[in-house]
Tab-separated table of C-alpha atoms in Angstrom:
chain	number	residue	atom	x	y	z
H	1	UNK	CA	-1.261	-0.050	12.018
H	2	UNK	CA	-0.284	3.165	13.710
H	3	UNK	CA	-1.741	6.408	12.350
H	4	UNK	CA	0.080	9.656	11.757
H	5	UNK	CA	-1.823	12.722	10.636
H	6	UNK	CA	-0.696	16.045	9.213
H	7	UNK	CA	-2.446	19.384	9.128
H	8	UNK	CA	-3.051	21.125	6.875
H	9	UNK	CA	-3.008	18.826	3.861
H	10	UNK	CA	-2.549	21.793	1.535
H	11	UNK	CA	-1.528	25.375	2.171
H	12	UNK	CA	-0.961	28.323	-0.116
H	13	UNK	CA	0.782	31.388	1.242
H	14	UNK	CA	2.365	34.592	0.047
H	15	UNK	CA	6.106	35.009	-0.168
H	16	UNK	CA	7.563	36.298	3.087
H	17	UNK	CA	4.954	34.791	5.390
H	18	UNK	CA	5.432	31.908	7.820
H	19	UNK	CA	3.586	28.625	7.679
H	20	UNK	CA	3.162	26.020	10.422
H	21	UNK	CA	2.615	22.336	9.655
H	22	UNK	CA	1.490	19.927	12.374
H	23	UNK	CA	2.322	16.243	12.636
H	24	UNK	CA	0.388	14.110	15.110
H	25	UNK	CA	0.637	10.496	16.150
H	26	UNK	CA	-2.972	9.516	16.796
H	27	UNK	CA	-2.729	6.170	18.565
H	28	UNK	CA	0.783	5.959	19.956
H	29	UNK	CA	3.327	8.105	21.705
H	30	UNK	CA	6.044	9.252	19.339
H	31	UNK	CA	9.366	9.838	21.033
H	32	UNK	CA	10.971	10.609	17.698
H	33	UNK	CA	9.612	12.317	14.624
H	34	UNK	CA	11.293	12.895	11.300
H	35	UNK	CA	10.579	15.613	8.749
H	36	UNK	CA	11.109	15.038	5.026
H	37	UNK	CA	10.767	17.219	1.960
H	38	UNK	CA	9.856	15.896	-1.465
H	39	UNK	CA	10.040	17.899	-4.664
H	40	UNK	CA	7.952	16.792	-7.676
H	41	UNK	CA	9.047	13.462	-9.128
H	42	UNK	CA	11.918	13.245	-6.651
H	43	UNK	CA	12.664	11.166	-3.616
H	44	UNK	CA	12.128	12.059	0.015
H	45	UNK	CA	14.990	13.989	1.561
H	46	UNK	CA	15.349	14.006	5.325
H	47	UNK	CA	15.363	17.495	6.780
H	48	UNK	CA	15.588	16.892	10.503
H	49	UNK	CA	15.047	14.502	13.372
H	50	UNK	CA	13.218	15.654	16.456
H	51	UNK	CA	13.061	13.967	19.817
H	52	UNK	CA	10.387	14.907	22.319
H	53	UNK	CA	11.603	17.575	24.680
H	54	UNK	CA	14.925	18.276	22.983
H	55	UNK	CA	16.253	20.306	20.089
H	56	UNK	CA	15.934	18.944	16.584
H	57	UNK	CA	18.924	17.609	14.687
H	58	UNK	CA	19.105	19.042	11.192
H	59	UNK	CA	20.623	17.385	8.148
H	60	UNK	CA	23.490	19.073	6.382
H	61	UNK	CA	22.317	21.917	4.183
H	62	UNK	CA	19.002	22.468	5.963
H	63	UNK	CA	18.690	25.930	7.516
H	64	UNK	CA	17.558	25.474	11.103
H	65	UNK	CA	16.559	29.132	11.424
H	66	UNK	CA	14.296	28.838	8.408
H	67	UNK	CA	12.718	25.491	9.247
H	68	UNK	CA	11.786	25.614	12.915
H	69	UNK	CA	10.879	22.295	14.459
H	70	UNK	CA	9.180	21.862	17.807
H	71	UNK	CA	8.411	18.498	19.416
H	72	UNK	CA	6.806	19.643	22.640
H	73	UNK	CA	4.702	16.567	23.344
H	74	UNK	CA	4.750	12.840	22.651
H	75	UNK	CA	2.011	13.191	20.056
H	76	UNK	CA	2.777	16.455	18.296
H	77	UNK	CA	5.609	17.934	16.291
H	78	UNK	CA	5.414	21.127	14.287
H	79	UNK	CA	7.436	22.426	11.364
H	80	UNK	CA	7.360	26.167	10.769
H	81	UNK	CA	8.647	27.473	7.472
H	82	UNK	CA	9.667	31.039	8.221
H	83	UNK	CA	9.719	33.793	5.605
H	84	UNK	CA	8.650	31.332	2.944
H	85	UNK	CA	9.743	31.819	-0.650
H	86	UNK	CA	8.598	30.130	-3.875
H	87	UNK	CA	11.583	27.761	-3.768
H	88	UNK	CA	10.212	26.388	-0.470
H	89	UNK	CA	7.178	25.079	-2.329
H	90	UNK	CA	7.274	21.344	-1.816
H	91	UNK	CA	5.600	18.314	-0.280
H	92	UNK	CA	6.477	18.059	3.400
H	93	UNK	CA	6.087	14.658	5.055
H	94	UNK	CA	6.590	13.644	8.654
H	95	UNK	CA	7.121	10.227	10.145
H	96	UNK	CA	6.918	9.080	13.732
H	97	UNK	CA	8.065	6.173	15.828
H	98	UNK	CA	7.345	5.093	19.362
H	99	UNK	CA	9.899	4.496	22.067
H	100	UNK	CA	9.992	0.775	21.446
H	101	UNK	CA	13.242	-0.229	19.753
H	102	UNK	CA	11.403	-2.711	17.598
H	103	UNK	CA	8.930	-0.257	16.162
H	104	UNK	CA	9.181	1.001	12.640
H	105	UNK	CA	8.355	4.484	11.434
H	106	UNK	CA	4.912	5.482	10.292
H	107	UNK	CA	4.521	8.201	7.715
H	108	UNK	CA	1.961	10.958	7.598
H	109	UNK	CA	-0.048	11.806	4.470
H	110	UNK	CA	2.041	14.876	3.681
H	111	UNK	CA	1.392	18.618	3.348
H	112	UNK	CA	1.563	20.365	-0.005
H	113	UNK	CA	3.013	23.860	0.459
H	114	UNK	CA	2.730	26.386	-2.356
H	115	UNK	CA	4.377	29.765	-1.917
H	116	UNK	CA	3.235	32.446	-4.339
C	1	UNK	CA	26.774	10.906	-2.848
C	2	UNK	CA	23.756	8.685	-3.224
C	3	UNK	CA	23.739	6.184	-0.393
C	4	UNK	CA	20.982	4.050	-1.879
C	5	UNK	CA	20.819	3.501	-5.627
C	6	UNK	CA	17.713	2.269	-7.393
C	7	UNK	CA	16.826	1.128	-10.908
C	8	UNK	CA	15.001	1.380	-13.169
C	9	UNK	CA	13.724	4.934	-12.880
C	10	UNK	CA	10.474	3.894	-14.537
C	11	UNK	CA	8.912	0.571	-15.400
C	12	UNK	CA	5.956	-0.486	-17.506
C	13	UNK	CA	4.581	-3.973	-16.953
C	14	UNK	CA	1.602	-5.767	-18.372
C	15	UNK	CA	-1.121	-6.894	-16.015
C	16	UNK	CA	-0.242	-10.289	-14.602
C	17	UNK	CA	3.470	-9.822	-15.206
C	18	UNK	CA	6.342	-9.570	-12.746
C	19	UNK	CA	7.686	-6.175	-11.736
C	20	UNK	CA	11.313	-6.129	-10.610
C	21	UNK	CA	13.040	-3.189	-8.968
C	22	UNK	CA	16.679	-3.324	-7.950
C	23	UNK	CA	18.575	-1.420	-5.294
C	24	UNK	CA	22.145	-1.225	-4.058
C	25	UNK	CA	23.773	0.352	-1.043
C	26	UNK	CA	27.282	1.244	0.107
C	27	UNK	CA	27.092	1.676	3.863
C	28	UNK	CA	27.620	-1.669	5.582
C	29	UNK	CA	26.206	-0.178	8.785
C	30	UNK	CA	22.732	-0.344	7.261
C	31	UNK	CA	20.773	-3.056	8.985
C	32	UNK	CA	17.196	-2.530	7.921
C	33	UNK	CA	15.873	-2.314	4.363
C	34	UNK	CA	12.253	-1.264	3.897
C	35	UNK	CA	10.312	-0.755	0.706
C	36	UNK	CA	7.705	1.965	0.454
C	37	UNK	CA	4.830	2.485	-1.949
C	38	UNK	CA	3.663	6.012	-2.671
C	39	UNK	CA	0.623	7.124	-4.615
C	40	UNK	CA	0.476	10.663	-6.042
C	41	UNK	CA	-0.209	13.281	-3.379
C	42	UNK	CA	0.068	10.761	-0.538
C	43	UNK	CA	2.701	9.896	2.003
C	44	UNK	CA	4.748	6.707	1.563
C	45	UNK	CA	3.392	3.499	3.050
C	46	UNK	CA	5.568	0.651	4.267
C	47	UNK	CA	5.189	-2.333	1.949
C	48	UNK	CA	7.668	-4.880	3.236
C	49	UNK	CA	11.033	-4.823	4.970
C	50	UNK	CA	13.998	-7.134	5.418
C	51	UNK	CA	17.115	-7.463	7.530
C	52	UNK	CA	20.505	-8.706	6.220
C	53	UNK	CA	20.306	-12.017	8.067
C	54	UNK	CA	17.497	-13.132	5.751
C	55	UNK	CA	18.005	-13.722	2.020
C	56	UNK	CA	14.364	-13.584	1.047
C	57	UNK	CA	11.067	-12.435	2.493
C	58	UNK	CA	7.660	-12.868	0.958
C	59	UNK	CA	4.399	-11.200	1.817
C	60	UNK	CA	1.566	-11.974	-0.531
C	61	UNK	CA	2.559	-10.924	-4.048
C	62	UNK	CA	5.572	-8.968	-2.803
C	63	UNK	CA	8.996	-10.574	-2.341
C	64	UNK	CA	12.288	-9.024	-1.284
C	65	UNK	CA	15.516	-10.756	-2.262
C	66	UNK	CA	18.650	-9.726	-0.384
C	67	UNK	CA	22.300	-10.312	-1.317
C	68	UNK	CA	24.452	-9.148	1.563
C	69	UNK	CA	27.812	-9.821	-0.086
C	70	UNK	CA	26.842	-7.808	-3.167
C	71	UNK	CA	25.069	-5.167	-1.069
C	72	UNK	CA	22.046	-5.454	-3.300
C	73	UNK	CA	18.375	-6.094	-2.746
C	74	UNK	CA	15.367	-6.224	-4.978
C	75	UNK	CA	11.585	-6.153	-4.925
C	76	UNK	CA	9.541	-8.533	-7.015
C	77	UNK	CA	5.835	-7.912	-7.506
C	78	UNK	CA	4.159	-11.036	-8.813
C	79	UNK	CA	0.926	-10.955	-10.812
C	80	UNK	CA	1.183	-7.164	-11.139
C	81	UNK	CA	-2.135	-5.330	-11.157
C	82	UNK	CA	-3.124	-1.844	-12.363
C	83	UNK	CA	-3.711	-0.919	-8.721
C	84	UNK	CA	0.001	-1.491	-8.120
C	85	UNK	CA	0.784	1.520	-10.314
C	86	UNK	CA	2.659	3.837	-7.975
C	87	UNK	CA	6.145	5.017	-7.107
C	88	UNK	CA	8.247	2.535	-5.169
C	89	UNK	CA	11.139	3.531	-2.977
C	90	UNK	CA	13.731	1.224	-1.543
C	91	UNK	CA	15.353	2.541	1.586
C	92	UNK	CA	17.901	1.735	4.232
C	93	UNK	CA	18.616	2.613	7.820
C	94	UNK	CA	20.908	1.482	10.583
C	95	UNK	CA	17.970	0.151	12.560
C	96	UNK	CA	14.221	0.043	12.151
C	97	UNK	CA	13.957	3.178	14.241
C	98	UNK	CA	16.832	5.226	12.817
C	99	UNK	CA	16.413	7.792	10.068
C	100	UNK	CA	15.500	6.286	6.729
C	101	UNK	CA	17.572	7.007	3.633
C	102	UNK	CA	15.460	6.705	0.510
C	103	UNK	CA	16.469	5.598	-2.947
C	104	UNK	CA	15.494	7.825	-5.896
C	105	UNK	CA	12.323	5.868	-6.634
C	106	UNK	CA	10.819	3.812	-9.455
C	107	UNK	CA	7.603	4.819	-11.159
C	108	UNK	CA	5.675	1.642	-11.955
C	109	UNK	CA	2.845	1.560	-14.459
C	110	UNK	CA	0.877	-1.650	-14.844
C	111	UNK	CA	-1.101	-1.623	-18.053
C	112	UNK	CA	-4.180	-3.788	-18.649
């Protein structure tokens, strides 16, 4: 199956700093990528949808100025958590799909963010 | 408003038994219903998926049953094994490539 990677797998940062998380599709071109957030023992909540070369679409309640998403190429999307605070500590997961209308989404392994 | 409901929240099954997880949805525009398996600290992995035009789909020990009129679907894991212990999420989307809406999840423990 298709492979999606995320980097870093874990990151610890101080409150007020910014953190960038990368999502890469390794063996296919991803026209669309999705970013999810998962708090402990909870479900995945969609944060935003990004299409290559265009602005991301954010879900209701997600601050677009705090969670910056860039999808500059067909294999890479980045999520930047700006001015991170302890409440932003979570498991961030991306998924990607190719341009084929029959393709499903493939999920990355996730990034554990801890803000001190 | 929870678009996809799931029960039970947790489930303990003996090895060799059948694990059953039930889900329900409201939005009739949903056209694709995947199930995901997630181990601690890992991303979710697609287990099996079904579309409303099929009432049942089986892949190995995993079977999805779908009731379109009731807007319900369920996952059956036959001959459950300790390695099946994980969190299972049912989900729904308008198409296989649209955003996925996840249910709240079921934590399955298979005991020897």
